[in-house]
């Protein structure tokens, strides 16, 4: 079965700061038991047989908590962050836009703020501080994605006939999107770095969860009605994290 997954909390909010905020669940017709995969950038995937109960998945992950954290720490040690430079240009293929990035240092500033200026984003303040600049760029990506995603999601909601209550935009490290039981769809701003077809597919995928909060055959049949190429697009997403610029994953 395809692998774009539901998003579940991994550990409680009182856990270590370096613990994961969530994990993805992939249903597999070939799986006979639950298994866990940890990827170099910290993504955690749980592969489960069909019709596995969410409570069973949570218990399984909690039982392997120490192993997951050790695996993530090992990957972090073996694969330190790649050197990066702050961007002068941000290309967002998913929304077919490109933005120049300008840095405006301000003496005595302790923060970095962003503002939109035509086809550019201007960062002003303590721009010598890379961490503050990256954090400001992420706030900008969140703000931009909210504006760009909202009309697209509304349009696809009308197309599919599947409604939602709220849309949130985040920079999740573990999934491209999720749909909660209260009708909230969360979308990753990193989707803007992919191509429009993948952005559209993830939106359709999450909207279809309004009718089926699982990855059953009925769910995928519904998805296929609106995106016949869903298998290819879904498979692509497994490796699409490689398209995200290094600076996005820092800090």
PDB file of C-alpha atoms in Angstrom, residues 64-184:
ATOM      1  CA  UNK A  64      10.818   0.577  21.444  1.00  0.00           C
ATOM      2  CA  UNK A  65      11.316   4.123  22.681  1.00  0.00           C
ATOM      3  CA  UNK A  66      14.935   3.663  23.824  1.00  0.00           C
ATOM      4  CA  UNK A  67      15.929   1.953  20.581  1.00  0.00           C
ATOM      5  CA  UNK A  68      14.409   4.763  18.504  1.00  0.00           C
ATOM      6  CA  UNK A  69      16.253   7.478  20.409  1.00  0.00           C
ATOM      7  CA  UNK A  70      19.542   5.560  20.211  1.00  0.00           C
ATOM      8  CA  UNK A  71      19.095   5.025  16.472  1.00  0.00           C
ATOM      9  CA  UNK A  72      18.438   8.726  15.939  1.00  0.00           C
ATOM     10  CA  UNK A  73      21.479   9.651  18.028  1.00  0.00           C
ATOM     11  CA  UNK A  74      23.625   7.207  16.055  1.00  0.00           C
ATOM     12  CA  UNK A  75      22.484   8.659  12.731  1.00  0.00           C
ATOM     13  CA  UNK A  76      23.143  12.176  14.022  1.00  0.00           C
ATOM     14  CA  UNK A  77      26.704  11.191  14.965  1.00  0.00           C
ATOM     15  CA  UNK A  78      27.391   9.404  11.673  1.00  0.00           C
ATOM     16  CA  UNK A  79      25.709  12.006   9.486  1.00  0.00           C
ATOM     17  CA  UNK A  80      26.407  15.474  10.918  1.00  0.00           C
ATOM     18  CA  UNK A  81      24.562  18.369   9.277  1.00  0.00           C
ATOM     19  CA  UNK A  82      25.997  19.332   5.919  1.00  0.00           C
ATOM     20  CA  UNK A  83      27.688  22.715   5.655  1.00  0.00           C
ATOM     21  CA  UNK A  84      25.261  25.285   4.400  1.00  0.00           C
ATOM     22  CA  UNK A  85      25.026  28.901   3.415  1.00  0.00           C
ATOM     23  CA  UNK A  86      22.069  31.158   3.944  1.00  0.00           C
ATOM     24  CA  UNK A  87      20.120  31.336   0.679  1.00  0.00           C
ATOM     25  CA  UNK A  88      20.154  34.293  -1.664  1.00  0.00           C
ATOM     26  CA  UNK A  89      17.350  32.753  -3.713  1.00  0.00           C
ATOM     27  CA  UNK A  90      14.509  30.439  -2.663  1.00  0.00           C
ATOM     28  CA  UNK A  91      12.871  28.438  -5.466  1.00  0.00           C
ATOM     29  CA  UNK A  92       9.446  27.046  -4.587  1.00  0.00           C
ATOM     30  CA  UNK A  93       8.414  24.814  -7.476  1.00  0.00           C
ATOM     31  CA  UNK A  94       5.241  23.678  -5.722  1.00  0.00           C
ATOM     32  CA  UNK A  95       3.702  27.130  -6.008  1.00  0.00           C
ATOM     33  CA  UNK A  96       5.738  28.083  -9.077  1.00  0.00           C
ATOM     34  CA  UNK A  97       7.369  31.087  -7.448  1.00  0.00           C
ATOM     35  CA  UNK A  98      10.895  32.269  -6.780  1.00  0.00           C
ATOM     36  CA  UNK A  99      12.040  34.748  -4.153  1.00  0.00           C
ATOM     37  CA  UNK A 100      15.265  36.665  -3.723  1.00  0.00           C
ATOM     38  CA  UNK A 101      16.444  36.874  -0.113  1.00  0.00           C
ATOM     39  CA  UNK A 102      17.979  40.116   1.087  1.00  0.00           C
ATOM     40  CA  UNK A 103      19.754  40.583   4.398  1.00  0.00           C
ATOM     41  CA  UNK A 104      19.621  43.963   6.094  1.00  0.00           C
ATOM     42  CA  UNK A 105      21.812  44.176   9.224  1.00  0.00           C
ATOM     43  CA  UNK A 106      20.687  46.542  11.970  1.00  0.00           C
ATOM     44  CA  UNK A 107      23.153  47.605  14.633  1.00  0.00           C
ATOM     45  CA  UNK A 108      22.122  46.602  18.135  1.00  0.00           C
ATOM     46  CA  UNK A 109      19.331  44.299  16.980  1.00  0.00           C
ATOM     47  CA  UNK A 110      18.845  41.078  18.925  1.00  0.00           C
ATOM     48  CA  UNK A 111      16.329  39.420  16.624  1.00  0.00           C
ATOM     49  CA  UNK A 112      15.703  38.908  12.923  1.00  0.00           C
ATOM     50  CA  UNK A 113      12.405  39.878  11.328  1.00  0.00           C
ATOM     51  CA  UNK A 114      11.114  39.235   7.834  1.00  0.00           C
ATOM     52  CA  UNK A 115       8.991  41.282   5.490  1.00  0.00           C
ATOM     53  CA  UNK A 116       7.799  40.745   1.959  1.00  0.00           C
ATOM     54  CA  UNK A 117       8.996  43.221  -0.643  1.00  0.00           C
ATOM     55  CA  UNK A 118       7.761  42.509  -4.131  1.00  0.00           C
ATOM     56  CA  UNK A 119       9.372  39.300  -5.305  1.00  0.00           C
ATOM     57  CA  UNK A 120      11.780  39.238  -2.397  1.00  0.00           C
ATOM     58  CA  UNK A 121      11.832  38.507   1.303  1.00  0.00           C
ATOM     59  CA  UNK A 122      13.881  40.914   3.403  1.00  0.00           C
ATOM     60  CA  UNK A 123      15.464  39.785   6.668  1.00  0.00           C
ATOM     61  CA  UNK A 124      16.421  42.624   8.952  1.00  0.00           C
ATOM     62  CA  UNK A 125      18.091  42.694  12.339  1.00  0.00           C
ATOM     63  CA  UNK A 126      20.945  40.564  13.645  1.00  0.00           C
ATOM     64  CA  UNK A 127      21.550  38.963  10.266  1.00  0.00           C
ATOM     65  CA  UNK A 128      25.063  37.835  11.201  1.00  0.00           C
ATOM     66  CA  UNK A 129      23.374  35.201  13.357  1.00  0.00           C
ATOM     67  CA  UNK A 130      22.654  32.218  11.081  1.00  0.00           C
ATOM     68  CA  UNK A 131      20.282  30.566  13.533  1.00  0.00           C
ATOM     69  CA  UNK A 132      18.090  33.657  13.824  1.00  0.00           C
ATOM     70  CA  UNK A 133      18.038  34.032  10.039  1.00  0.00           C
ATOM     71  CA  UNK A 134      16.987  30.419   9.473  1.00  0.00           C
ATOM     72  CA  UNK A 135      14.268  30.725  12.097  1.00  0.00           C
ATOM     73  CA  UNK A 136      12.989  33.893  10.415  1.00  0.00           C
ATOM     74  CA  UNK A 137      12.995  32.164   7.023  1.00  0.00           C
ATOM     75  CA  UNK A 138      10.955  29.311   8.477  1.00  0.00           C
ATOM     76  CA  UNK A 139       8.418  31.790   9.853  1.00  0.00           C
ATOM     77  CA  UNK A 140       8.255  33.326   6.397  1.00  0.00           C
ATOM     78  CA  UNK A 141       7.735  29.917   4.776  1.00  0.00           C
ATOM     79  CA  UNK A 142       4.906  29.216   7.219  1.00  0.00           C
ATOM     80  CA  UNK A 143       3.247  32.549   6.488  1.00  0.00           C
ATOM     81  CA  UNK A 144       3.623  32.121   2.733  1.00  0.00           C
ATOM     82  CA  UNK A 145       2.332  28.541   2.770  1.00  0.00           C
ATOM     83  CA  UNK A 146      -0.786  29.585   4.676  1.00  0.00           C
ATOM     84  CA  UNK A 147      -1.621  32.099   1.957  1.00  0.00           C
ATOM     85  CA  UNK A 148      -0.779  29.771  -0.914  1.00  0.00           C
ATOM     86  CA  UNK A 149      -2.313  26.578   0.450  1.00  0.00           C
ATOM     87  CA  UNK A 150      -5.649  27.971   1.646  1.00  0.00           C
ATOM     88  CA  UNK A 151      -7.254  28.638  -1.775  1.00  0.00           C
ATOM     89  CA  UNK A 152      -5.846  25.406  -3.204  1.00  0.00           C
ATOM     90  CA  UNK A 153      -7.245  23.336  -0.349  1.00  0.00           C
ATOM     91  CA  UNK A 154     -10.640  25.037  -0.579  1.00  0.00           C
ATOM     92  CA  UNK A 155     -10.779  24.334  -4.311  1.00  0.00           C
ATOM     93  CA  UNK A 156      -9.858  20.669  -3.855  1.00  0.00           C
ATOM     94  CA  UNK A 157     -12.350  20.368  -1.019  1.00  0.00           C
ATOM     95  CA  UNK A 158     -15.047  21.436  -3.456  1.00  0.00           C
ATOM     96  CA  UNK A 159     -13.745  19.060  -6.105  1.00  0.00           C
ATOM     97  CA  UNK A 160     -13.666  16.024  -3.822  1.00  0.00           C
ATOM     98  CA  UNK A 161     -16.732  16.896  -1.779  1.00  0.00           C
ATOM     99  CA  UNK A 162     -14.702  16.317   1.393  1.00  0.00           C
ATOM    100  CA  UNK A 163     -14.715  19.102   3.958  1.00  0.00           C
ATOM    101  CA  UNK A 164     -12.375  20.128   6.754  1.00  0.00           C
ATOM    102  CA  UNK A 165     -12.647  22.556   9.667  1.00  0.00           C
ATOM    103  CA  UNK A 166      -9.202  24.122   9.894  1.00  0.00           C
ATOM    104  CA  UNK A 167      -5.901  24.169   8.065  1.00  0.00           C
ATOM    105  CA  UNK A 168      -2.586  24.408   9.875  1.00  0.00           C
ATOM    106  CA  UNK A 169       0.859  24.809   8.328  1.00  0.00           C
ATOM    107  CA  UNK A 170       3.910  23.401  10.055  1.00  0.00           C
ATOM    108  CA  UNK A 171       7.433  22.280   9.290  1.00  0.00           C
ATOM    109  CA  UNK A 172       6.994  18.666  10.377  1.00  0.00           C
ATOM    110  CA  UNK A 173      10.107  16.524  10.158  1.00  0.00           C
ATOM    111  CA  UNK A 174       8.129  13.298   9.956  1.00  0.00           C
ATOM    112  CA  UNK A 175       5.287  13.711   7.481  1.00  0.00           C
ATOM    113  CA  UNK A 176       4.006  15.799   4.597  1.00  0.00           C
ATOM    114  CA  UNK A 177       0.510  16.156   5.979  1.00  0.00           C
ATOM    115  CA  UNK A 178      -2.046  14.857   8.448  1.00  0.00           C
ATOM    116  CA  UNK A 179      -5.787  14.965   9.118  1.00  0.00           C
ATOM    117  CA  UNK A 180      -6.935  14.880  12.728  1.00  0.00           C
ATOM    118  CA  UNK A 181     -10.178  13.411  14.009  1.00  0.00           C
ATOM    119  CA  UNK A 182     -11.462  16.934  14.724  1.00  0.00           C
ATOM    120  CA  UNK A 183     -11.241  17.899  11.050  1.00  0.00           C
ATOM    121  CA  UNK A 184      -7.944  19.805  11.121  1.00  0.00           C
TER     122      UNK A 184
END
